Amino acid sequence: MAELQTLIFDLDGTLAETERDGHRLAFNQAFATAGLNWYWDIALYGKLLKITGGKERINYYLSKYQQNFHPPIAIDKFIVELHQAKTQYYVELLEREKIPLRLGMARLINSAREQGLQLAIATTTTLENVLALLRTSFDPRAVDWFDCIAAGDVVEHKKPASDIYDYCLRQLQIQPDQCIAFEDSANGVRSAVGAGIKTIVTVNEYTCNENFTGAALVLDHLGEPETPCKVLSGEKVDYFTYVDIDLLQKLQRNSEV
Ligand code: XBP
Ligand code: MG
């Protein structure tokens, strides 16, 4: 049985709650600045989140909700430019407001580093967003703590395809059974599990009713000694109050998962 070597983190919704009050606001700001009367409210954004990737999400929105819209330039170019503006607004928002890491994340990442585990990120979002989030919410040096940051368009097929996790495994030259992935969504679980990686889910308000078939554990959050996490479903493991490296090693050795 392989040893646990690497933790791979999804970003949006997993490392931090970036969607509702981060990306969504940046999309709306980009629409308003471009003179478009489109507005993604909290509920609509929840539906649109099923489409991973900001450019893909705008494209889907146009096809479903703005069928009479005719862009002034070629549609692909229009979406790319609109999305570039959105990325700029998102990075500015992070610098201004600092969206915190989710409960237990900093503790787990720091103890993984102390114990010599490798760290990686596998996300659909744009690389600039990853760098800004790590810098503003975690530590200015955090970018250097990750051996692989796989983001956005680096692969052809975004989550739920397994491409981004397959890419990470190739870059790190490790096997799926040497790592554990952390995700928040059904699309993310399909992606990580599709790459053969044991996956822990921490749900959030947008994803809590999704189907996490294949996940090893589904939790409300990673927990802290003073703030126990709740197990929503998953593999039978000894009682625990928060996710630590010891638990991850047990899970990883557990062949039933
Ligand atoms: C979440 C996504 C992204 C973000 C927006 O990715 O699907 O599209 O919502 O970021 P993950 P971009 O959960 O895999 O981190 O606009 O840069 O795509
Ligand atoms: Mg996510």
PDB file of C-alpha atoms and ligand atoms in Angstrom:
ATOM      1  CA  MET A   1       0.000   0.000   0.000  1.00  0.00           C
ATOM      2  CA  ALA A   2       1.366   3.392  -1.024  1.00  0.00           C
ATOM      3  CA  GLU A   3       2.115   6.056   1.565  1.00  0.00           C
ATOM      4  CA  LEU A   4       0.161   9.292   1.631  1.00  0.00           C
ATOM      5  CA  GLN A   5       2.389  11.786  -0.132  1.00  0.00           C
ATOM      6  CA  THR A   6       0.276  14.646  -1.479  1.00  0.00           C
ATOM      7  CA  LEU A   7      -2.812  16.678  -0.632  1.00  0.00           C
ATOM      8  CA  ILE A   8      -4.586  18.222  -3.629  1.00  0.00           C
ATOM      9  CA  PHE A   9      -6.997  21.076  -2.980  1.00  0.00           C
ATOM     10  CA  ASP A  10      -9.782  22.448  -5.085  1.00  0.00           C
ATOM     11  CA  LEU A  11      -9.933  26.197  -4.698  1.00  0.00           C
ATOM     12  CA  ASP A  12     -13.367  27.810  -5.090  1.00  0.00           C
ATOM     13  CA  GLY A  13     -15.737  26.664  -2.372  1.00  0.00           C
ATOM     14  CA  THR A  14     -13.091  24.422  -0.786  1.00  0.00           C
ATOM     15  CA  LEU A  15     -10.077  26.507   0.212  1.00  0.00           C
ATOM     16  CA  ALA A  16     -12.336  29.541   0.587  1.00  0.00           C
ATOM     17  CA  GLU A  17     -15.971  30.551   0.044  1.00  0.00           C
ATOM     18  CA  THR A  18     -15.178  32.600  -3.036  1.00  0.00           C
ATOM     19  CA  GLU A  19     -18.262  32.136  -5.170  1.00  0.00           C
ATOM     20  CA  ARG A  20     -21.263  34.067  -3.818  1.00  0.00           C
ATOM     21  CA  ASP A  21     -19.469  37.174  -2.554  1.00  0.00           C
ATOM     22  CA  GLY A  22     -16.396  36.958  -4.751  1.00  0.00           C
ATOM     23  CA  HIS A  23     -16.692  35.652  -8.296  1.00  0.00           C
ATOM     24  CA  ARG A  24     -20.403  36.493  -8.556  1.00  0.00           C
ATOM     25  CA  LEU A  25     -19.796  40.144  -7.695  1.00  0.00           C
ATOM     26  CA  ALA A  26     -16.885  40.351 -10.133  1.00  0.00           C
ATOM     27  CA  PHE A  27     -19.026  38.932 -12.965  1.00  0.00           C
ATOM     28  CA  ASN A  28     -21.736  41.498 -12.212  1.00  0.00           C
ATOM     29  CA  GLN A  29     -19.188  44.310 -12.110  1.00  0.00           C
ATOM     30  CA  ALA A  30     -17.797  43.243 -15.482  1.00  0.00           C
ATOM     31  CA  PHE A  31     -21.315  43.149 -16.961  1.00  0.00           C
ATOM     32  CA  ALA A  32     -22.178  46.610 -15.628  1.00  0.00           C
ATOM     33  CA  THR A  33     -18.920  48.146 -16.813  1.00  0.00           C
ATOM     34  CA  ALA A  34     -19.472  46.691 -20.273  1.00  0.00           C
ATOM     35  CA  GLY A  35     -22.903  48.355 -20.338  1.00  0.00           C
ATOM     36  CA  LEU A  36     -24.783  45.055 -20.135  1.00  0.00           C
ATOM     37  CA  ASN A  37     -27.956  44.913 -18.061  1.00  0.00           C
ATOM     38  CA  TRP A  38     -27.238  41.350 -16.959  1.00  0.00           C
ATOM     39  CA  TYR A  39     -27.294  40.587 -13.248  1.00  0.00           C
ATOM     40  CA  TRP A  40     -26.528  37.262 -11.589  1.00  0.00           C
ATOM     41  CA  ASP A  41     -28.373  37.163  -8.278  1.00  0.00           C
ATOM     42  CA  ILE A  42     -27.502  34.621  -5.577  1.00  0.00           C
ATOM     43  CA  ALA A  43     -30.067  32.034  -6.710  1.00  0.00           C
ATOM     44  CA  LEU A  44     -29.308  32.330 -10.436  1.00  0.00           C
ATOM     45  CA  TYR A  45     -25.595  32.076  -9.711  1.00  0.00           C
ATOM     46  CA  GLY A  46     -26.255  28.814  -7.860  1.00  0.00           C
ATOM     47  CA  LYS A  47     -27.766  27.380 -11.035  1.00  0.00           C
ATOM     48  CA  LEU A  48     -24.995  28.739 -13.232  1.00  0.00           C
ATOM     49  CA  LEU A  49     -22.334  27.224 -10.969  1.00  0.00           C
ATOM     50  CA  LYS A  50     -23.179  23.815 -12.412  1.00  0.00           C
ATOM     51  CA  ILE A  51     -21.243  25.056 -15.451  1.00  0.00           C
ATOM     52  CA  THR A  52     -17.604  25.124 -14.444  1.00  0.00           C
ATOM     53  CA  GLY A  53     -15.315  27.819 -15.817  1.00  0.00           C
ATOM     54  CA  GLY A  54     -16.181  31.498 -16.009  1.00  0.00           C
ATOM     55  CA  LYS A  55     -16.039  31.767 -19.807  1.00  0.00           C
ATOM     56  CA  GLU A  56     -18.068  28.586 -20.181  1.00  0.00           C
ATOM     57  CA  ARG A  57     -20.559  29.944 -17.611  1.00  0.00           C
ATOM     58  CA  ILE A  58     -21.038  33.205 -19.549  1.00  0.00           C
ATOM     59  CA  ASN A  59     -21.469  31.245 -22.756  1.00  0.00           C
ATOM     60  CA  TYR A  60     -24.099  29.029 -21.156  1.00  0.00           C
ATOM     61  CA  TYR A  61     -25.910  32.054 -19.702  1.00  0.00           C
ATOM     62  CA  LEU A  62     -26.079  33.629 -23.159  1.00  0.00           C
ATOM     63  CA  SER A  63     -27.472  30.484 -24.740  1.00  0.00           C
ATOM     64  CA  LYS A  64     -30.092  29.996 -22.024  1.00  0.00           C
ATOM     65  CA  TYR A  65     -31.050  33.491 -20.802  1.00  0.00           C
ATOM     66  CA  GLN A  66     -29.955  36.016 -23.450  1.00  0.00           C
ATOM     67  CA  GLN A  67     -30.825  34.371 -26.723  1.00  0.00           C
ATOM     68  CA  ASN A  68     -31.445  37.689 -28.463  1.00  0.00           C
ATOM     69  CA  PHE A  69     -28.088  39.171 -27.509  1.00  0.00           C
ATOM     70  CA  HIS A  70     -25.783  39.947 -30.431  1.00  0.00           C
ATOM     71  CA  PRO A  71     -22.259  40.930 -29.389  1.00  0.00           C
ATOM     72  CA  PRO A  72     -20.525  43.785 -31.226  1.00  0.00           C
ATOM     73  CA  ILE A  73     -17.560  41.495 -32.012  1.00  0.00           C
ATOM     74  CA  ALA A  74     -17.091  37.740 -32.505  1.00  0.00           C
ATOM     75  CA  ILE A  75     -18.713  35.963 -29.589  1.00  0.00           C
ATOM     76  CA  ASP A  76     -15.596  34.063 -28.462  1.00  0.00           C
ATOM     77  CA  LYS A  77     -13.526  37.248 -28.366  1.00  0.00           C
ATOM     78  CA  PHE A  78     -16.344  39.074 -26.613  1.00  0.00           C
ATOM     79  CA  ILE A  79     -16.509  36.446 -23.875  1.00  0.00           C
ATOM     80  CA  VAL A  80     -12.729  36.318 -23.434  1.00  0.00           C
ATOM     81  CA  GLU A  81     -12.550  40.108 -23.008  1.00  0.00           C
ATOM     82  CA  LEU A  82     -15.514  40.222 -20.654  1.00  0.00           C
ATOM     83  CA  HIS A  83     -13.938  37.449 -18.615  1.00  0.00           C
ATOM     84  CA  GLN A  84     -10.574  39.231 -18.484  1.00  0.00           C
ATOM     85  CA  ALA A  85     -12.334  42.248 -16.987  1.00  0.00           C
ATOM     86  CA  LYS A  86     -14.081  39.941 -14.508  1.00  0.00           C
ATOM     87  CA  THR A  87     -10.724  38.458 -13.459  1.00  0.00           C
ATOM     88  CA  GLN A  88      -9.322  41.927 -12.855  1.00  0.00           C
ATOM     89  CA  TYR A  89     -12.327  42.891 -10.701  1.00  0.00           C
ATOM     90  CA  TYR A  90     -12.084  39.629  -8.779  1.00  0.00           C
ATOM     91  CA  VAL A  91      -8.402  40.119  -7.964  1.00  0.00           C
ATOM     92  CA  GLU A  92      -9.132  43.706  -6.877  1.00  0.00           C
ATOM     93  CA  LEU A  93     -11.954  42.441  -4.678  1.00  0.00           C
ATOM     94  CA  LEU A  94      -9.642  39.897  -2.998  1.00  0.00           C
ATOM     95  CA  GLU A  95      -7.060  42.578  -2.370  1.00  0.00           C
ATOM     96  CA  ARG A  96      -9.706  44.865  -0.906  1.00  0.00           C
ATOM     97  CA  GLU A  97     -11.823  42.417   1.101  1.00  0.00           C
ATOM     98  CA  LYS A  98      -9.664  39.351   1.830  1.00  0.00           C
ATOM     99  CA  ILE A  99     -11.949  36.303   1.671  1.00  0.00           C
ATOM    100  CA  PRO A 100     -10.745  34.050   4.522  1.00  0.00           C
ATOM    101  CA  LEU A 101      -9.737  30.404   4.147  1.00  0.00           C
ATOM    102  CA  ARG A 102     -12.412  27.966   5.292  1.00  0.00           C
ATOM    103  CA  LEU A 103     -12.364  26.585   8.821  1.00  0.00           C
ATOM    104  CA  GLY A 104      -9.498  24.160   9.374  1.00  0.00           C
ATOM    105  CA  MET A 105      -7.759  24.786   6.055  1.00  0.00           C
ATOM    106  CA  ALA A 106      -4.781  26.799   7.281  1.00  0.00           C
ATOM    107  CA  ARG A 107      -4.238  24.350  10.151  1.00  0.00           C
ATOM    108  CA  LEU A 108      -4.337  21.316   7.856  1.00  0.00           C
ATOM    109  CA  ILE A 109      -2.064  22.848   5.220  1.00  0.00           C
ATOM    110  CA  ASN A 110       0.433  24.005   7.823  1.00  0.00           C
ATOM    111  CA  SER A 111       0.579  20.595   9.474  1.00  0.00           C
ATOM    112  CA  ALA A 112       0.922  18.895   6.079  1.00  0.00           C
ATOM    113  CA  ARG A 113       3.957  21.082   5.431  1.00  0.00           C
ATOM    114  CA  GLU A 114       5.405  20.318   8.861  1.00  0.00           C
ATOM    115  CA  GLN A 115       5.045  16.600   8.169  1.00  0.00           C
ATOM    116  CA  GLY A 116       6.677  16.853   4.766  1.00  0.00           C
ATOM    117  CA  LEU A 117       3.617  16.182   2.616  1.00  0.00           C
ATOM    118  CA  GLN A 118       3.415  17.703  -0.847  1.00  0.00           C
ATOM    119  CA  LEU A 119       0.684  20.244  -1.628  1.00  0.00           C
ATOM    120  CA  ALA A 120      -1.113  20.910  -4.898  1.00  0.00           C
ATOM    121  CA  ILE A 121      -4.107  22.789  -6.257  1.00  0.00           C
ATOM    122  CA  ALA A 122      -6.461  21.518  -8.952  1.00  0.00           C
ATOM    123  CA  THR A 123      -8.973  24.190  -9.881  1.00  0.00           C
ATOM    124  CA  THR A 124     -11.126  25.401 -12.720  1.00  0.00           C
ATOM    125  CA  THR A 125     -10.532  29.027 -11.913  1.00  0.00           C
ATOM    126  CA  THR A 126      -7.960  31.255 -13.599  1.00  0.00           C
ATOM    127  CA  LEU A 127      -4.345  31.106 -12.352  1.00  0.00           C
ATOM    128  CA  GLU A 128      -4.252  34.824 -11.439  1.00  0.00           C
ATOM    129  CA  ASN A 129      -7.180  34.189  -9.084  1.00  0.00           C
ATOM    130  CA  VAL A 130      -5.351  31.342  -7.337  1.00  0.00           C
ATOM    131  CA  LEU A 131      -2.231  33.421  -6.813  1.00  0.00           C
ATOM    132  CA  ALA A 132      -4.257  36.365  -5.502  1.00  0.00           C
ATOM    133  CA  LEU A 133      -6.273  34.202  -3.091  1.00  0.00           C
ATOM    134  CA  LEU A 134      -3.184  32.505  -1.654  1.00  0.00           C
ATOM    135  CA  ARG A 135      -1.390  35.824  -1.320  1.00  0.00           C
ATOM    136  CA  THR A 136      -4.241  37.790   0.242  1.00  0.00           C
ATOM    137  CA  SER A 137      -6.015  35.136   2.348  1.00  0.00           C
ATOM    138  CA  PHE A 138      -3.209  32.858   3.437  1.00  0.00           C
ATOM    139  CA  ASP A 139       0.379  34.045   3.244  1.00  0.00           C
ATOM    140  CA  PRO A 140       2.384  36.080   0.726  1.00  0.00           C
ATOM    141  CA  ARG A 141       4.780  33.092   0.499  1.00  0.00           C
ATOM    142  CA  ALA A 142       2.075  30.423   0.155  1.00  0.00           C
ATOM    143  CA  VAL A 143       2.366  30.145  -3.632  1.00  0.00           C
ATOM    144  CA  ASP A 144       5.810  28.562  -3.119  1.00  0.00           C
ATOM    145  CA  TRP A 145       4.402  25.913  -0.796  1.00  0.00           C
ATOM    146  CA  PHE A 146       2.489  24.204  -3.602  1.00  0.00           C
ATOM    147  CA  ASP A 147       4.398  21.831  -5.843  1.00  0.00           C
ATOM    148  CA  CYS A 148       1.767  22.064  -8.551  1.00  0.00           C
ATOM    149  CA  ILE A 149      -0.881  24.697  -9.171  1.00  0.00           C
ATOM    150  CA  ALA A 150      -3.103  23.357 -11.942  1.00  0.00           C
ATOM    151  CA  ALA A 151      -5.604  26.015 -12.965  1.00  0.00           C
ATOM    152  CA  GLY A 152      -8.140  27.012 -15.585  1.00  0.00           C
ATOM    153  CA  ASP A 153      -7.343  26.564 -19.249  1.00  0.00           C
ATOM    154  CA  VAL A 154      -4.229  24.448 -18.685  1.00  0.00           C
ATOM    155  CA  VAL A 155      -6.402  21.458 -19.635  1.00  0.00           C
ATOM    156  CA  GLU A 156      -8.927  21.195 -22.427  1.00  0.00           C
ATOM    157  CA  HIS A 157     -11.804  19.719 -20.445  1.00  0.00           C
ATOM    158  CA  LYS A 158     -12.706  21.340 -17.134  1.00  0.00           C
ATOM    159  CA  LYS A 159     -14.327  19.566 -14.160  1.00  0.00           C
ATOM    160  CA  PRO A 160     -16.273  17.232 -14.034  1.00  0.00           C
ATOM    161  CA  ALA A 161     -13.723  15.780 -16.485  1.00  0.00           C
ATOM    162  CA  SER A 162     -10.753  14.288 -14.655  1.00  0.00           C
ATOM    163  CA  ASP A 163      -8.236  16.211 -16.807  1.00  0.00           C
ATOM    164  CA  ILE A 164      -7.124  18.726 -14.177  1.00  0.00           C
ATOM    165  CA  TYR A 165      -6.404  15.996 -11.613  1.00  0.00           C
ATOM    166  CA  ASP A 166      -4.730  13.794 -14.252  1.00  0.00           C
ATOM    167  CA  TYR A 167      -2.571  16.800 -15.133  1.00  0.00           C
ATOM    168  CA  CYS A 168      -1.626  17.286 -11.470  1.00  0.00           C
ATOM    169  CA  LEU A 169      -0.673  13.621 -11.075  1.00  0.00           C
ATOM    170  CA  ARG A 170       1.496  13.792 -14.212  1.00  0.00           C
ATOM    171  CA  GLN A 171       3.219  16.983 -13.087  1.00  0.00           C
ATOM    172  CA  LEU A 172       3.944  15.552  -9.644  1.00  0.00           C
ATOM    173  CA  GLN A 173       4.776  12.102 -11.028  1.00  0.00           C
ATOM    174  CA  ILE A 174       2.658  10.377  -8.414  1.00  0.00           C
ATOM    175  CA  GLN A 175      -0.053   7.723  -8.484  1.00  0.00           C
ATOM    176  CA  PRO A 176      -3.670   8.393  -7.472  1.00  0.00           C
ATOM    177  CA  ASP A 177      -3.355   6.212  -4.358  1.00  0.00           C
ATOM    178  CA  GLN A 178      -0.562   8.439  -3.033  1.00  0.00           C
ATOM    179  CA  CYS A 179      -2.844  11.423  -2.586  1.00  0.00           C
ATOM    180  CA  ILE A 180      -6.103  12.722  -1.183  1.00  0.00           C
ATOM    181  CA  ALA A 181      -8.211  15.418  -2.823  1.00  0.00           C
ATOM    182  CA  PHE A 182     -10.422  18.030  -1.167  1.00  0.00           C
ATOM    183  CA  GLU A 183     -13.509  19.234  -3.014  1.00  0.00           C
ATOM    184  CA  ASP A 184     -16.791  21.023  -2.372  1.00  0.00           C
ATOM    185  CA  SER A 185     -18.956  20.089  -5.351  1.00  0.00           C
ATOM    186  CA  ALA A 186     -20.333  17.130  -7.276  1.00  0.00           C
ATOM    187  CA  ASN A 187     -18.445  18.278 -10.378  1.00  0.00           C
ATOM    188  CA  GLY A 188     -15.240  18.352  -8.334  1.00  0.00           C
ATOM    189  CA  VAL A 189     -15.841  14.886  -6.880  1.00  0.00           C
ATOM    190  CA  ARG A 190     -16.476  13.435 -10.328  1.00  0.00           C
ATOM    191  CA  SER A 191     -13.229  14.988 -11.514  1.00  0.00           C
ATOM    192  CA  ALA A 192     -11.049  13.778  -8.632  1.00  0.00           C
ATOM    193  CA  VAL A 193     -12.667  10.358  -8.318  1.00  0.00           C
ATOM    194  CA  GLY A 194     -12.477  10.046 -12.104  1.00  0.00           C
ATOM    195  CA  ALA A 195      -8.718  10.394 -11.748  1.00  0.00           C
ATOM    196  CA  GLY A 196      -8.807   7.604  -9.144  1.00  0.00           C
ATOM    197  CA  ILE A 197      -8.157   9.865  -6.145  1.00  0.00           C
ATOM    198  CA  LYS A 198      -9.758   9.393  -2.736  1.00  0.00           C
ATOM    199  CA  THR A 199     -11.746  12.540  -2.069  1.00  0.00           C
ATOM    200  CA  ILE A 200     -13.016  14.403   0.984  1.00  0.00           C
ATOM    201  CA  VAL A 201     -15.879  16.850   0.491  1.00  0.00           C
ATOM    202  CA  THR A 202     -16.566  19.916   2.615  1.00  0.00           C
ATOM    203  CA  VAL A 203     -19.970  21.171   1.508  1.00  0.00           C
ATOM    204  CA  ASN A 204     -21.154  24.761   1.316  1.00  0.00           C
ATOM    205  CA  GLU A 205     -24.482  26.535   0.812  1.00  0.00           C
ATOM    206  CA  TYR A 206     -24.385  26.076  -2.960  1.00  0.00           C
ATOM    207  CA  THR A 207     -23.366  22.415  -2.980  1.00  0.00           C
ATOM    208  CA  CYS A 208     -24.914  20.894   0.178  1.00  0.00           C
ATOM    209  CA  ASN A 209     -27.699  19.083  -1.715  1.00  0.00           C
ATOM    210  CA  GLU A 210     -25.519  17.674  -4.478  1.00  0.00           C
ATOM    211  CA  ASN A 211     -24.760  14.024  -5.108  1.00  0.00           C
ATOM    212  CA  PHE A 212     -21.305  13.096  -3.811  1.00  0.00           C
ATOM    213  CA  THR A 213     -21.286   9.446  -4.815  1.00  0.00           C
ATOM    214  CA  GLY A 214     -17.727   8.173  -4.771  1.00  0.00           C
ATOM    215  CA  ALA A 215     -16.475  10.575  -2.088  1.00  0.00           C
ATOM    216  CA  ALA A 216     -14.691   8.946   0.854  1.00  0.00           C
ATOM    217  CA  LEU A 217     -16.091  11.428   3.378  1.00  0.00           C
ATOM    218  CA  VAL A 218     -18.582  14.275   3.203  1.00  0.00           C
ATOM    219  CA  LEU A 219     -18.212  16.875   5.978  1.00  0.00           C
ATOM    220  CA  ASP A 220     -19.628  20.276   6.798  1.00  0.00           C
ATOM    221  CA  HIS A 221     -16.063  21.586   7.151  1.00  0.00           C
ATOM    222  CA  LEU A 222     -12.639  20.327   8.214  1.00  0.00           C
ATOM    223  CA  GLY A 223     -13.211  21.269  11.840  1.00  0.00           C
ATOM    224  CA  GLU A 224     -10.953  22.603  14.548  1.00  0.00           C
ATOM    225  CA  PRO A 225     -10.287  21.242  18.061  1.00  0.00           C
ATOM    226  CA  GLU A 226     -12.827  23.727  19.475  1.00  0.00           C
ATOM    227  CA  THR A 227     -15.258  23.486  16.540  1.00  0.00           C
ATOM    228  CA  PRO A 228     -15.943  19.845  15.653  1.00  0.00           C
ATOM    229  CA  CYS A 229     -16.878  18.960  12.108  1.00  0.00           C
ATOM    230  CA  LYS A 230     -19.966  16.922  11.266  1.00  0.00           C
ATOM    231  CA  VAL A 231     -19.759  13.790   9.131  1.00  0.00           C
ATOM    232  CA  LEU A 232     -22.634  13.946   6.622  1.00  0.00           C
ATOM    233  CA  SER A 233     -21.823  10.659   4.908  1.00  0.00           C
ATOM    234  CA  GLY A 234     -18.964   8.417   3.977  1.00  0.00           C
ATOM    235  CA  GLU A 235     -16.590   5.729   5.058  1.00  0.00           C
ATOM    236  CA  LYS A 236     -16.634   4.335   8.556  1.00  0.00           C
ATOM    237  CA  VAL A 237     -13.694   5.803  10.446  1.00  0.00           C
ATOM    238  CA  ASP A 238     -13.005   6.156  14.161  1.00  0.00           C
ATOM    239  CA  TYR A 239     -14.694   9.146  15.769  1.00  0.00           C
ATOM    240  CA  PHE A 240     -12.863  12.379  15.072  1.00  0.00           C
ATOM    241  CA  THR A 241     -13.560  16.037  15.740  1.00  0.00           C
ATOM    242  CA  TYR A 242     -11.415  17.563  13.035  1.00  0.00           C
ATOM    243  CA  VAL A 243      -9.486  16.438   9.960  1.00  0.00           C
ATOM    244  CA  ASP A 244      -5.780  16.032  10.612  1.00  0.00           C
ATOM    245  CA  ILE A 245      -2.939  14.210   8.886  1.00  0.00           C
ATOM    246  CA  ASP A 246      -3.381  11.140  11.071  1.00  0.00           C
ATOM    247  CA  LEU A 247      -7.004  10.787   9.902  1.00  0.00           C
ATOM    248  CA  LEU A 248      -5.966  11.277   6.273  1.00  0.00           C
ATOM    249  CA  GLN A 249      -3.342   8.546   6.584  1.00  0.00           C
ATOM    250  CA  LYS A 250      -5.922   6.173   8.063  1.00  0.00           C
ATOM    251  CA  LEU A 251      -8.376   6.989   5.287  1.00  0.00           C
ATOM    252  CA  GLN A 252      -5.728   6.528   2.665  1.00  0.00           C
ATOM    253  CA  ARG A 253      -4.817   3.082   4.036  1.00  0.00           C
ATOM    254  CA  ASN A 254      -8.468   2.086   4.240  1.00  0.00           C
ATOM    255  CA  SER A 255      -8.966  -0.047   1.158  1.00  0.00           C
ATOM    256  CA  GLU A 256     -12.763  -0.020   1.519  1.00  0.00           C
ATOM    257  CA  VAL A 257     -12.938   3.649   0.576  1.00  0.00           C
TER     258      VAL A 257
HETATM  259  C1  XBP B   1     -14.814  27.015  -9.717  1.00  0.00           C
HETATM  260  C2  XBP B   1     -15.179  27.454 -11.069  1.00  0.00           C
HETATM  261  C3  XBP B   1     -14.670  28.729 -11.602  1.00  0.00           C
HETATM  262  C4  XBP B   1     -15.049  29.944 -10.755  1.00  0.00           C
HETATM  263  C5  XBP B   1     -14.834  31.233 -11.489  1.00  0.00           C
HETATM  264  O1  XBP B   1     -13.667  26.262  -9.803  1.00  0.00           O
HETATM  265  O2  XBP B   1     -15.874  26.725 -11.744  1.00  0.00           O
HETATM  266  O3  XBP B   1     -15.189  28.886 -12.889  1.00  0.00           O
HETATM  267  O4  XBP B   1     -16.415  29.881 -10.411  1.00  0.00           O
HETATM  268  O5  XBP B   1     -13.502  31.373 -11.910  1.00  0.00           O
HETATM  269  P1  XBP B   1     -13.112  25.224  -8.672  1.00  0.00           P
HETATM  270  P2  XBP B   1     -13.136  31.761 -13.437  1.00  0.00           P
HETATM  271  O6  XBP B   1     -14.220  24.855  -7.731  1.00  0.00           O
HETATM  272  O7  XBP B   1     -12.629  24.075  -9.491  1.00  0.00           O
HETATM  273  O8  XBP B   1     -11.996  25.954  -7.967  1.00  0.00           O
HETATM  274  O9  XBP B   1     -14.054  32.864 -13.812  1.00  0.00           O
HETATM  275  O10 XBP B   1     -11.698  32.183 -13.402  1.00  0.00           O
HETATM  276  O11 XBP B   1     -13.365  30.526 -14.257  1.00  0.00           O
HETATM  277 MG    MG B   2     -14.969  24.004  -6.007  1.00  0.00          MG
END
